[in-house]
mmCIF file of C-alpha atoms in Angstrom:
data_model
loop_
_atom_site.group_PDB
_atom_site.id
_atom_site.type_symbol
_atom_site.label_atom_id
_atom_site.label_comp_id
_atom_site.label_asym_id
_atom_site.label_seq_id
_atom_site.Cartn_x
_atom_site.Cartn_y
_atom_site.Cartn_z
ATOM 1 C CA MET A 1 0.070 0.065 -0.194
ATOM 2 C CA LYS A 2 1.220 3.263 -0.870
ATOM 3 C CA THR A 3 0.983 6.655 1.259
ATOM 4 C CA ARG A 4 2.248 9.862 1.498
ATOM 5 C CA ASN A 5 3.004 9.847 4.781
ATOM 6 C CA PRO A 6 6.091 7.352 5.151
ATOM 7 C CA ALA A 7 6.216 8.924 8.873
ATOM 8 C CA LEU A 8 3.204 6.739 9.967
ATOM 9 C CA LEU A 9 5.002 3.732 8.676
ATOM 10 C CA LEU A 10 8.006 4.141 10.099
ATOM 11 C CA THR A 11 6.628 5.529 13.815
ATOM 12 C CA TRP A 12 4.503 2.285 13.675
ATOM 13 C CA ALA A 13 7.059 -0.081 12.660
ATOM 14 C CA LEU A 14 9.923 1.160 15.555
ATOM 15 C CA THR A 15 6.834 1.620 18.295
ATOM 16 C CA ARG A 16 5.521 -1.986 17.843
ATOM 17 C CA THR A 17 9.046 -3.623 17.889
ATOM 18 C CA LEU A 18 9.539 -2.084 21.292
ATOM 19 C CA LEU A 19 6.116 -3.381 22.148
ATOM 20 C CA LEU A 20 7.638 -6.523 21.176
ATOM 21 C CA LEU A 21 10.537 -6.251 23.030
ATOM 22 C CA CYS A 22 8.754 -5.909 25.739
ATOM 23 C CA VAL A 23 6.727 -8.429 25.566
ATOM 24 C CA PHE A 24 8.952 -10.840 24.858
ATOM 25 C CA LYS A 25 11.319 -9.552 28.029
ATOM 26 C CA VAL A 26 13.951 -8.296 25.980
ATOM 27 C CA VAL A 27 13.250 -4.801 27.030
ATOM 28 C CA VAL A 28 11.897 -5.394 31.265
ATOM 29 C CA VAL A 29 9.662 -2.803 32.482
ATOM 30 C CA PRO A 30 9.580 -2.287 36.300
ATOM 31 C CA GLY A 31 6.075 -3.484 37.758
ATOM 32 C CA PRO A 32 4.307 -7.204 37.854
ATOM 33 C CA ASP A 33 4.835 -8.967 34.985
ATOM 34 C CA VAL A 34 1.529 -8.122 32.790
ATOM 35 C CA THR A 35 2.311 -11.256 30.361
ATOM 36 C CA SER A 36 1.595 -13.609 33.230
ATOM 37 C CA ASP A 37 -2.235 -13.236 32.292
ATOM 38 C CA VAL A 38 -1.270 -15.005 28.995
ATOM 39 C CA SER A 39 0.933 -17.449 30.080
ATOM 40 C CA VAL A 40 -0.983 -18.707 33.045
ATOM 41 C CA ILE A 41 -4.677 -17.639 32.869
ATOM 42 C CA TYR A 42 -5.300 -17.444 29.120
ATOM 43 C CA HIS A 43 -2.901 -20.785 28.567
ATOM 44 C CA GLY A 44 -4.829 -22.388 31.178
ATOM 45 C CA TRP A 45 -8.077 -21.542 29.836
ATOM 46 C CA PHE A 46 -6.849 -23.035 26.398
ATOM 47 C CA ASP A 47 -6.256 -26.422 28.056
ATOM 48 C CA VAL A 48 -10.285 -26.137 29.476
ATOM 49 C CA LEU A 49 -11.675 -25.111 26.364
ATOM 50 C CA ARG A 50 -9.770 -27.517 24.148
ATOM 51 C CA THR A 51 -11.905 -30.349 25.505
ATOM 52 C CA GLY A 52 -14.954 -28.996 24.517
ATOM 53 C CA THR A 53 -16.421 -27.456 27.149
ATOM 54 C CA PHE A 54 -15.916 -23.773 29.183
ATOM 55 C CA PRO A 55 -14.431 -23.394 32.467
ATOM 56 C CA LEU A 56 -17.572 -24.461 34.338
ATOM 57 C CA ASP A 57 -15.490 -23.732 37.665
ATOM 58 C CA ASP A 58 -13.247 -21.190 37.156
ATOM 59 C CA VAL A 59 -14.662 -17.433 38.502
ATOM 60 C CA THR A 60 -12.049 -15.593 36.515
ATOM 61 C CA TRP A 61 -13.848 -16.803 33.187
ATOM 62 C CA GLN A 62 -16.152 -13.794 32.671
ATOM 63 C CA TYR A 63 -16.459 -13.233 29.067
ATOM 64 C CA PRO A 64 -19.366 -14.132 26.370
ATOM 65 C CA PRO A 65 -18.984 -17.505 24.109
ATOM 66 C CA ALA A 66 -16.881 -16.007 21.013
ATOM 67 C CA ALA A 67 -14.068 -15.452 23.477
ATOM 68 C CA ALA A 68 -13.274 -19.175 23.369
ATOM 69 C CA VAL A 69 -12.028 -18.253 19.605
ATOM 70 C CA ALA A 70 -9.528 -15.809 20.856
ATOM 71 C CA ILE A 71 -7.953 -17.895 23.619
ATOM 72 C CA LEU A 72 -7.931 -20.644 21.172
ATOM 73 C CA SER A 73 -6.780 -19.421 18.185
ATOM 74 C CA PRO A 74 -2.981 -19.043 18.773
ATOM 75 C CA VAL A 75 -2.557 -22.922 18.834
ATOM 76 C CA LEU A 76 -5.063 -22.987 15.849
ATOM 77 C CA LEU A 77 -3.131 -20.584 13.823
ATOM 78 C CA LEU A 78 0.271 -20.494 14.998
ATOM 79 C CA PRO A 79 0.543 -24.290 16.334
ATOM 80 C CA PHE A 80 4.842 -24.441 15.051
ATOM 81 C CA LEU A 81 5.004 -21.733 18.050
ATOM 82 C CA SER A 82 4.411 -21.696 21.942
ATOM 83 C CA TYR A 83 1.055 -20.451 23.501
ATOM 84 C CA THR A 84 2.347 -17.486 24.631
ATOM 85 C CA SER A 85 4.455 -16.432 21.493
ATOM 86 C CA ALA A 86 1.919 -17.026 19.390
ATOM 87 C CA PHE A 87 -0.635 -14.956 21.400
ATOM 88 C CA PHE A 88 1.925 -11.835 21.359
ATOM 89 C CA LEU A 89 2.132 -12.747 17.495
ATOM 90 C CA LEU A 90 -1.421 -12.728 17.045
ATOM 91 C CA ALA A 91 -2.058 -9.711 18.918
ATOM 92 C CA PHE A 92 0.562 -7.841 16.767
ATOM 93 C CA LEU A 93 -1.111 -8.715 13.689
ATOM 94 C CA ALA A 94 -4.225 -7.661 15.133
ATOM 95 C CA ASP A 95 -2.684 -4.225 15.664
ATOM 96 C CA ALA A 96 -1.277 -4.095 12.068
ATOM 97 C CA VAL A 97 -4.649 -4.930 10.610
ATOM 98 C CA VAL A 98 -6.731 -1.844 12.684
ATOM 99 C CA PHE A 99 -3.431 0.055 11.314
ATOM 100 C CA LEU A 100 -3.964 -0.630 7.575
ATOM 101 C CA MET A 101 -7.593 -0.187 7.792
ATOM 102 C CA LEU A 102 -7.398 3.180 9.237
ATOM 103 C CA LEU A 103 -4.516 4.168 6.664
ATOM 104 C CA HIS A 104 -6.584 2.549 3.554
ATOM 105 C CA VAL A 105 -9.681 4.447 4.190
ATOM 106 C CA SER A 106 -7.873 7.564 5.321
ATOM 107 C CA ASP A 107 -6.426 7.038 1.401
ATOM 108 C CA ARG A 108 -9.622 5.858 -0.303
ATOM 109 C CA GLN A 109 -11.600 8.551 1.302
ATOM 110 C CA ASP A 110 -9.177 11.308 1.540
ATOM 111 C CA THR A 111 -9.909 11.548 4.951
ATOM 112 C CA SER A 112 -8.066 13.257 8.181
ATOM 113 C CA ARG A 113 -4.838 11.595 8.984
ATOM 114 C CA ARG A 114 -5.324 12.671 12.494
ATOM 115 C CA GLY A 115 -7.227 9.368 13.597
ATOM 116 C CA VAL A 116 -4.216 6.872 11.976
ATOM 117 C CA TRP A 117 -2.132 8.852 14.030
ATOM 118 C CA VAL A 118 -3.977 8.594 17.033
ATOM 119 C CA TRP A 119 -3.650 4.664 16.624
ATOM 120 C CA VAL A 120 -0.007 4.876 15.487
ATOM 121 C CA ALA A 121 0.891 7.233 18.915
ATOM 122 C CA GLY A 122 -1.759 6.238 21.025
ATOM 123 C CA LEU A 123 -1.201 2.620 21.480
ATOM 124 C CA PRO A 124 2.463 2.704 22.786
ATOM 125 C CA LEU A 125 1.239 4.811 25.394
ATOM 126 C CA LEU A 126 -0.767 1.515 27.240
ATOM 127 C CA GLY A 127 2.755 -0.211 27.188
ATOM 128 C CA GLN A 128 3.468 -3.873 26.584
ATOM 129 C CA THR A 129 -0.651 -4.531 27.899
ATOM 130 C CA VAL A 130 -1.281 -3.958 24.286
ATOM 131 C CA TYR A 131 0.255 -7.197 23.345
ATOM 132 C CA ALA A 132 -0.456 -9.141 26.671
ATOM 133 C CA ARG A 133 -4.256 -8.954 26.640
ATOM 134 C CA TYR A 134 -6.894 -10.106 24.148
ATOM 135 C CA ASP A 135 -8.468 -6.491 23.323
ATOM 136 C CA VAL A 136 -6.448 -5.658 21.077
ATOM 137 C CA MET A 137 -8.745 -8.539 18.413
ATOM 138 C CA VAL A 138 -11.818 -6.737 19.793
ATOM 139 C CA THR A 139 -10.752 -4.015 19.114
ATOM 140 C CA ALA A 140 -9.786 -5.000 15.632
ATOM 141 C CA VAL A 141 -13.390 -6.218 15.170
ATOM 142 C CA ALA A 142 -14.703 -2.646 16.884
ATOM 143 C CA VAL A 143 -12.875 -0.682 14.148
ATOM 144 C CA ALA A 144 -14.025 -2.426 11.214
ATOM 145 C CA ALA A 145 -17.108 -2.693 12.476
ATOM 146 C CA LEU A 146 -17.737 1.631 12.672
ATOM 147 C CA LEU A 147 -15.602 1.819 9.232
ATOM 148 C CA ALA A 148 -18.427 -0.342 7.438
ATOM 149 C CA ALA A 149 -20.989 1.270 9.041
ATOM 150 C CA ALA A 150 -21.485 4.057 6.234
ATOM 151 C CA ARG A 151 -21.698 2.118 3.549
ATOM 152 C CA HIS A 152 -22.608 -1.384 4.713
ATOM 153 C CA PRO A 153 -25.136 -1.451 7.357
ATOM 154 C CA LYS A 154 -25.645 -4.923 7.343
ATOM 155 C CA ALA A 155 -21.717 -5.654 7.652
ATOM 156 C CA ALA A 156 -21.250 -3.885 10.405
ATOM 157 C CA GLY A 157 -24.151 -5.087 12.383
ATOM 158 C CA VAL A 158 -22.702 -8.621 11.906
ATOM 159 C CA MET A 159 -18.994 -7.503 13.356
ATOM 160 C CA ALA A 160 -20.680 -5.324 15.964
ATOM 161 C CA ALA A 161 -22.146 -8.425 17.107
ATOM 162 C CA ILE A 162 -19.124 -11.031 16.900
ATOM 163 C CA GLY A 163 -17.416 -8.055 18.979
ATOM 164 C CA ALA A 164 -20.097 -8.100 21.554
ATOM 165 C CA MET A 165 -19.780 -12.062 21.577
ATOM 166 C CA LEU A 166 -15.968 -11.247 22.367
ATOM 167 C CA LYS A 167 -16.265 -8.804 24.850
ATOM 168 C CA VAL A 168 -19.757 -7.292 25.196
ATOM 169 C CA TRP A 169 -18.611 -3.834 24.915
ATOM 170 C CA PRO A 170 -19.150 -3.531 21.107
ATOM 171 C CA ALA A 171 -23.125 -4.031 21.737
ATOM 172 C CA LEU A 172 -22.476 -0.473 22.131
ATOM 173 C CA LEU A 173 -20.684 0.566 18.196
ATOM 174 C CA LEU A 174 -24.361 0.810 16.785
ATOM 175 C CA LEU A 175 -26.475 3.226 18.987
ATOM 176 C CA GLY A 176 -25.781 6.053 16.735
ATOM 177 C CA THR A 177 -26.576 5.016 13.445
ATOM 178 C CA ARG A 178 -28.755 6.901 11.409
ATOM 179 C CA ARG A 179 -32.578 5.954 12.188
ATOM 180 C CA GLY A 180 -34.693 4.437 9.785
ATOM 181 C CA ARG A 181 -32.991 1.987 6.856
ATOM 182 C CA ALA A 182 -29.422 1.967 8.446
ATOM 183 C CA THR A 183 -30.395 1.069 11.904
ATOM 184 C CA LEU A 184 -33.107 -1.558 10.411
ATOM 185 C CA GLU A 185 -30.230 -3.111 8.552
ATOM 186 C CA SER A 186 -27.388 -2.777 11.451
ATOM 187 C CA TRP A 187 -29.234 -3.713 14.059
ATOM 188 C CA GLY A 188 -31.266 -6.466 12.817
ATOM 189 C CA ALA A 189 -27.915 -8.193 11.038
ATOM 190 C CA ALA A 190 -26.654 -7.931 14.652
ATOM 191 C CA ALA A 191 -29.746 -9.417 16.784
ATOM 192 C CA LEU A 192 -29.959 -12.125 13.680
ATOM 193 C CA THR A 193 -25.698 -12.405 14.476
ATOM 194 C CA ALA A 194 -25.682 -12.464 17.918
ATOM 195 C CA GLY A 195 -28.351 -15.176 18.136
ATOM 196 C CA GLY A 196 -27.145 -17.146 16.145
ATOM 197 C CA LEU A 197 -23.810 -17.299 17.655
ATOM 198 C CA LEU A 198 -25.084 -17.863 21.196
ATOM 199 C CA VAL A 199 -27.236 -20.732 20.057
ATOM 200 C CA ALA A 200 -24.109 -22.082 18.258
ATOM 201 C CA PHE A 201 -22.114 -22.127 20.893
ATOM 202 C CA THR A 202 -24.562 -22.862 24.164
ATOM 203 C CA VAL A 203 -25.088 -26.339 21.641
ATOM 204 C CA ALA A 204 -21.708 -26.957 20.884
ATOM 205 C CA MET A 205 -19.979 -26.853 24.303
ATOM 206 C CA PRO A 206 -21.674 -26.502 27.955
ATOM 207 C CA GLY A 207 -21.118 -23.742 29.772
ATOM 208 C CA ALA A 208 -21.496 -21.034 27.043
ATOM 209 C CA LEU A 209 -23.733 -18.902 29.760
ATOM 210 C CA ALA A 210 -21.466 -19.551 32.977
ATOM 211 C CA PHE A 211 -19.712 -16.207 32.419
ATOM 212 C CA LEU A 212 -23.002 -14.455 33.747
ATOM 213 C CA THR A 213 -23.106 -15.845 36.958
ATOM 214 C CA PHE A 214 -19.185 -15.062 37.827
ATOM 215 C CA GLN A 215 -19.917 -11.318 38.203
ATOM 216 C CA ARG A 216 -22.259 -10.995 41.443
ATOM 217 C CA ASP A 217 -19.832 -11.052 44.220
ATOM 218 C CA ARG A 218 -17.579 -8.743 42.739
ATOM 219 C CA GLY A 219 -16.377 -5.768 44.709
ATOM 220 C CA THR A 220 -14.917 -2.380 43.395
ATOM 221 C CA GLU A 221 -11.630 -2.976 41.586
ATOM 222 C CA VAL A 222 -8.439 -0.814 42.784
ATOM 223 C CA GLU A 223 -8.457 1.152 39.766
ATOM 224 C CA SER A 224 -12.057 2.325 39.192
ATOM 225 C CA LEU A 225 -13.442 5.722 39.848
ATOM 226 C CA GLY A 226 -15.706 4.467 42.706
ATOM 227 C CA SER A 227 -12.240 3.420 44.522
ATOM 228 C CA LEU A 228 -11.184 6.285 44.984
ATOM 229 C CA VAL A 229 -13.671 6.531 48.120
ATOM 230 C CA PHE A 230 -12.011 3.836 49.406
ATOM 231 C CA HIS A 231 -7.960 4.950 48.833
ATOM 232 C CA VAL A 232 -9.177 7.568 50.967
ATOM 233 C CA ALA A 233 -10.829 5.792 53.332
ATOM 234 C CA ARG A 234 -7.921 3.783 54.016
ATOM 235 C CA GLN A 235 -5.808 6.990 55.351
ATOM 236 C CA PHE A 236 -8.597 7.417 57.825
ATOM 237 C CA GLY A 237 -8.642 3.694 59.242
ATOM 238 C CA TRP A 238 -10.987 2.029 57.245
ATOM 239 C CA SER A 239 -11.229 -1.564 58.129
ATOM 240 C CA GLY A 240 -11.337 -3.253 54.294
ATOM 241 C CA THR A 241 -8.964 -5.354 52.591
ATOM 242 C CA VAL A 242 -7.390 -5.234 48.621
ATOM 243 C CA GLN A 243 -6.969 -8.962 47.600
ATOM 244 C CA LEU A 244 -7.071 -10.746 44.658
ATOM 245 C CA ASN A 245 -10.756 -11.130 43.702
ATOM 246 C CA TYR A 246 -12.162 -13.025 40.638
ATOM 247 C CA GLY A 247 -9.377 -11.977 38.721
ATOM 248 C CA SER A 248 -8.682 -8.695 39.682
ATOM 249 C CA VAL A 249 -7.278 -6.799 42.655
ATOM 250 C CA GLU A 250 -10.336 -5.311 44.301
ATOM 251 C CA PHE A 251 -11.464 -3.602 47.536
ATOM 252 C CA LEU A 252 -13.615 -5.934 50.058
ATOM 253 C CA GLY A 253 -14.960 -4.849 52.986
ATOM 254 C CA PRO A 254 -17.570 -2.240 54.786
ATOM 255 C CA TYR A 255 -19.481 -0.059 51.948
ATOM 256 C CA VAL A 256 -17.854 -1.948 49.423
ATOM 257 C CA ASP A 257 -21.137 -2.992 48.247
ATOM 258 C CA VAL A 258 -22.853 0.469 48.520
ATOM 259 C CA VAL A 259 -20.117 2.135 46.317
ATOM 260 C CA SER A 260 -20.559 -1.138 43.690
ATOM 261 C CA LEU A 261 -24.223 -0.251 43.872
ATOM 262 C CA PHE A 262 -23.646 3.564 42.878
ATOM 263 C CA ALA A 263 -20.958 2.696 39.892
ATOM 264 C CA GLN A 264 -24.016 0.569 38.493
ATOM 265 C CA VAL A 265 -26.360 3.651 38.984
ATOM 266 C CA LEU A 266 -24.125 5.824 37.114
ATOM 267 C CA THR A 267 -24.168 3.323 34.561
ATOM 268 C CA ALA A 268 -27.520 3.204 34.588
ATOM 269 C CA LEU A 269 -27.977 7.069 34.372
ATOM 270 C CA ALA A 270 -25.432 6.914 31.547
ATOM 271 C CA LEU A 271 -27.488 4.413 29.336
ATOM 272 C CA GLY A 272 -30.246 6.564 30.200
ATOM 273 C CA TRP A 273 -28.741 9.917 28.784
ATOM 274 C CA LEU A 274 -27.482 7.659 25.703
ATOM 275 C CA VAL A 275 -31.386 6.712 25.036
ATOM 276 C CA LEU A 276 -32.607 10.329 25.525
ATOM 277 C CA TRP A 277 -29.682 11.576 22.891
ATOM 278 C CA ARG A 278 -31.052 8.699 20.511
ATOM 279 C CA LEU A 279 -34.414 9.954 20.819
ATOM 280 C CA ARG A 280 -33.521 14.093 20.595
ATOM 281 C CA ALA A 281 -30.800 13.809 17.618
ATOM 282 C CA ARG A 282 -31.978 15.375 14.263
ATOM 283 C CA ALA A 283 -28.728 15.173 12.309
ATOM 284 C CA TRP A 284 -26.762 12.603 11.135
ATOM 285 C CA GLY A 285 -22.820 13.590 9.822
ATOM 286 C CA PRO A 286 -20.450 11.256 8.498
ATOM 287 C CA SER A 287 -18.932 10.970 11.933
ATOM 288 C CA THR A 288 -21.455 10.511 14.302
ATOM 289 C CA VAL A 289 -21.579 6.929 14.557
ATOM 290 C CA ALA A 290 -18.050 6.781 15.244
ATOM 291 C CA ASP A 291 -18.656 9.937 18.205
ATOM 292 C CA ALA A 292 -21.639 7.983 19.384
ATOM 293 C CA ALA A 293 -19.936 4.727 19.952
ATOM 294 C CA LEU A 294 -16.567 6.358 21.633
ATOM 295 C CA THR A 295 -19.003 8.520 23.846
ATOM 296 C CA ALA A 296 -20.819 5.530 24.878
ATOM 297 C CA VAL A 297 -17.532 3.461 25.784
ATOM 298 C CA LEU A 298 -16.336 6.341 27.468
ATOM 299 C CA LEU A 299 -19.171 6.424 29.717
ATOM 300 C CA PHE A 300 -19.458 3.019 30.535
ATOM 301 C CA THR A 301 -15.974 2.719 30.673
ATOM 302 C CA THR A 302 -15.676 5.631 33.598
ATOM 303 C CA THR A 303 -18.982 4.309 35.513
ATOM 304 C CA SER A 304 -17.477 0.900 35.488
ATOM 305 C CA ARG A 305 -16.889 -1.467 39.030
ATOM 306 C CA VAL A 306 -13.555 -1.835 36.796
ATOM 307 C CA ILE A 307 -11.339 -0.354 34.888
ATOM 308 C CA SER A 308 -8.770 -2.694 33.900
ATOM 309 C CA PRO A 309 -5.539 -1.196 31.557
ATOM 310 C CA GLN A 310 -6.487 -2.460 28.624
ATOM 311 C CA TYR A 311 -10.210 -0.990 28.491
ATOM 312 C CA MET A 312 -8.211 1.945 27.366
ATOM 313 C CA LEU A 313 -7.160 0.044 24.540
ATOM 314 C CA TRP A 314 -10.974 0.255 23.475
ATOM 315 C CA LEU A 315 -11.109 4.000 23.659
ATOM 316 C CA VAL A 316 -8.089 4.539 21.780
ATOM 317 C CA GLY A 317 -9.652 2.372 18.608
ATOM 318 C CA LEU A 318 -12.859 4.390 19.006
ATOM 319 C CA ALA A 319 -11.101 7.981 18.908
ATOM 320 C CA ALA A 320 -8.713 6.650 16.335
ATOM 321 C CA VAL A 321 -11.839 5.972 14.181
ATOM 322 C CA SER A 322 -14.106 9.077 14.854
ATOM 323 C CA LEU A 323 -10.724 11.936 14.084
ATOM 324 C CA LEU A 324 -10.737 9.782 10.606
ATOM 325 C CA PHE A 325 -13.478 12.404 9.943
ATOM 326 C CA ARG A 326 -13.101 16.057 9.321
ATOM 327 C CA ASP A 327 -16.330 17.036 11.134
ATOM 328 C CA SER A 328 -15.993 14.582 14.372
ATOM 329 C CA ARG A 329 -15.777 16.877 17.425
ATOM 330 C CA MET A 330 -14.025 14.535 19.449
ATOM 331 C CA THR A 331 -10.553 16.174 19.563
ATOM 332 C CA LEU A 332 -10.425 17.460 22.887
ATOM 333 C CA PRO A 333 -11.962 14.129 24.322
ATOM 334 C CA THR A 334 -9.019 12.019 21.870
ATOM 335 C CA TRP A 335 -6.058 13.889 23.478
ATOM 336 C CA LEU A 336 -7.599 13.262 27.172
ATOM 337 C CA VAL A 337 -7.980 9.926 26.348
ATOM 338 C CA LEU A 338 -4.010 9.850 25.450
ATOM 339 C CA ALA A 339 -3.377 11.063 28.559
ATOM 340 C CA ALA A 340 -5.251 9.075 30.549
ATOM 341 C CA THR A 341 -3.636 6.262 28.424
ATOM 342 C CA PHE A 342 -0.159 6.945 29.325
ATOM 343 C CA VAL A 343 -0.966 8.078 32.934
ATOM 344 C CA THR A 344 -2.451 4.449 33.012
ATOM 345 C CA PHE A 345 0.799 2.694 31.788
ATOM 346 C CA LEU A 346 2.015 4.718 35.006
ATOM 347 C CA GLU A 347 -0.099 3.185 37.296
ATOM 348 C CA PHE A 348 -0.132 -0.509 35.840
ATOM 349 C CA PRO A 349 2.613 -1.980 35.717
ATOM 350 C CA ILE A 350 5.032 0.932 36.593
ATOM 351 C CA TRP A 351 3.998 2.079 40.137
ATOM 352 C CA PHE A 352 0.962 -0.705 40.711
ATOM 353 C CA SER A 353 2.303 -1.561 44.045
ATOM 354 C CA HIS A 354 1.509 2.135 44.944
ATOM 355 C CA VAL A 355 -1.997 2.158 43.694
ATOM 356 C CA VAL A 356 -2.525 -1.177 45.973
ATOM 357 C CA ALA A 357 -0.931 0.619 48.970
ATOM 358 C CA SER A 358 -3.039 3.522 48.557
ATOM 359 C CA ASP A 359 0.021 6.155 49.008
ATOM 360 C CA SER A 360 0.450 9.466 47.720
ATOM 361 C CA LEU A 361 1.604 8.553 44.498
ATOM 362 C CA GLY A 362 -1.195 5.793 43.811
ATOM 363 C CA LEU A 363 -3.667 8.089 44.767
ATOM 364 C CA ALA A 364 -2.385 11.115 42.589
ATOM 365 C CA LEU A 365 -2.222 9.001 39.892
ATOM 366 C CA LEU A 366 -5.744 7.538 40.352
ATOM 367 C CA LEU A 367 -7.067 11.144 40.519
ATOM 368 C CA VAL A 368 -5.379 12.316 37.316
ATOM 369 C CA ARG A 369 -6.346 9.159 35.253
ATOM 370 C CA ASN A 370 -10.052 8.833 36.383
ATOM 371 C CA GLY A 371 -10.155 12.893 36.200
ATOM 372 C CA LEU A 372 -9.267 12.443 32.764
ATOM 373 C CA LEU A 373 -11.536 10.044 31.992
ATOM 374 C CA VAL A 374 -14.389 11.778 33.778
ATOM 375 C CA VAL A 375 -13.647 15.178 31.605
ATOM 376 C CA ALA A 376 -13.198 13.628 28.523
ATOM 377 C CA SER A 377 -17.042 11.733 29.437
ATOM 378 C CA LEU A 378 -18.351 15.037 29.729
ATOM 379 C CA SER A 379 -16.580 16.376 27.099
ATOM 380 C CA ALA A 380 -17.582 14.090 24.592
ATOM 381 C CA CYS A 381 -21.610 14.093 25.437
ATOM 382 C CA ARG A 382 -21.305 17.976 25.362
ATOM 383 C CA ARG A 383 -20.126 17.941 21.830
ATOM 384 C CA LEU A 384 -22.058 15.127 20.705
ATOM 385 C CA TRP A 385 -25.328 17.102 21.606
ATOM 386 C CA ARG A 386 -24.430 20.162 20.166
ATOM 387 C CA ALA A 387 -23.137 18.499 17.133
ATOM 388 C CA THR A 388 -26.254 16.404 16.620
ATOM 389 C CA VAL A 389 -29.398 18.272 19.084
ATOM 390 C CA THR A 390 -28.630 21.892 19.978
ATOM 391 C CA GLU A 391 -27.142 23.132 16.742
ATOM 392 C CA PRO A 392 -29.445 21.354 14.085
ATOM 393 C CA ARG A 393 -32.419 22.842 16.336
ATOM 394 C CA LEU A 394 -30.837 25.973 16.129
ATOM 395 C CA ALA A 395 -30.244 26.148 12.454
ATOM 396 C CA GLU A 396 -34.477 24.718 11.859
ATOM 397 C CA ARG A 397 -35.421 28.157 13.238
ATOM 398 C CA ARG A 398 -33.273 30.489 11.434
ATOM 399 C CA PRO A 399 -34.761 31.818 8.808
ATOM 400 C CA VAL A 400 -33.232 30.676 5.366
ATOM 401 C CA PRO A 401 -31.376 33.936 3.708
ATOM 402 C CA PHE A 402 -33.130 34.684 0.177
ATOM 403 C CA GLN A 403 -36.495 34.388 2.440
ATOM 404 C CA ALA A 404 -35.101 36.809 4.861
ATOM 405 C CA ALA A 405 -34.326 39.002 1.904
ATOM 406 C CA ARG A 406 -37.576 38.682 0.347
ATOM 407 C CA GLU A 407 -39.327 40.075 3.200
ATOM 408 C CA ASN A 408 -37.087 42.853 3.720
ATOM 409 C CA SER A 409 -37.717 43.871 0.111
ATOM 410 C CA VAL A 410 -41.504 43.600 0.517
ATOM 411 C CA ILE A 411 -41.447 45.415 4.110
ATOM 412 C CA GLY A 412 -39.360 48.125 2.591
ATOM 413 C CA SER A 413 -41.311 48.733 -0.559
#
């Protein structure tokens, strides 16, 4: 593929080489070993999945059934490598696919290069976690869905459904589709695809829905917005504990259930705002679907009981698609997401011990990162509303220029 900007290719190649050196431990990054999720947890799931059943007794399995494909794919596609090495290379290939998709659309449609740069420069800000989680594969599917939305709504629906069956959040991608035929086609295709996949996995493998029962007793994860309550409370003698629970480091103890419930209420309110926006929206531009997707995922990420570092991958991918379009209003939210991504790398893995200890450095990192996400969410909501509700409504009330001139001429006569 020819590109008018070789700096993009060079930057991508250099940064991705560095990421590969990190996950293969040629370059060692301070903090806990983020690759252990692949070598221990993912590999353990693989050993169970290849027997034809889901991990029925493993509470850390909290993913929709199509996630099994992502976990099995390293050995299925690269059987001549070790599981861990194959996984890292597949994550690298998913990253490359996203880069090429964004670059292709930018070249073919002569859209903004900003979106490509967001992906190229934004992903390395998260460090080696990028290639040590299967979220980069899910993000590739999500980006493909958004890029297809304008011309191929049915294909977008199929891709969004596949993404949702991999990790739920891509179900939000189609929220901003234009009312009418585009919505009917994309939402219909998504429903049929998701339903078909769910039935197929349920019939083929026992325990396809087991993941639904493994979330009920979760606490508040130590990096989430709600966790700030307990990080501060620990300074005043709060009697709870921090421990590994359901696959993440969480707060457990007095009032955790209250804060967790409040987080769920905030998520419900965010959903209510999104529904209201959808009902009130009056105009759709080229970037509306991507802008709405970024706004929705920002809201759900920020209000969640859990904000794992890899969640930032989703936001960088969606922001990259938004900024491909020149009419997108998401420039400020994107800058805030990029800043939050880098702070996330600082708090995990580099200074994660300070976060777990709730000391001044750990608390400062979380205040900055979560503060950036809150501001990004509010800014995205405001900009989406103005672009699709407020400004179109004002334009409808404004008289057409030649009509106003004609009225003035009649009055003058």
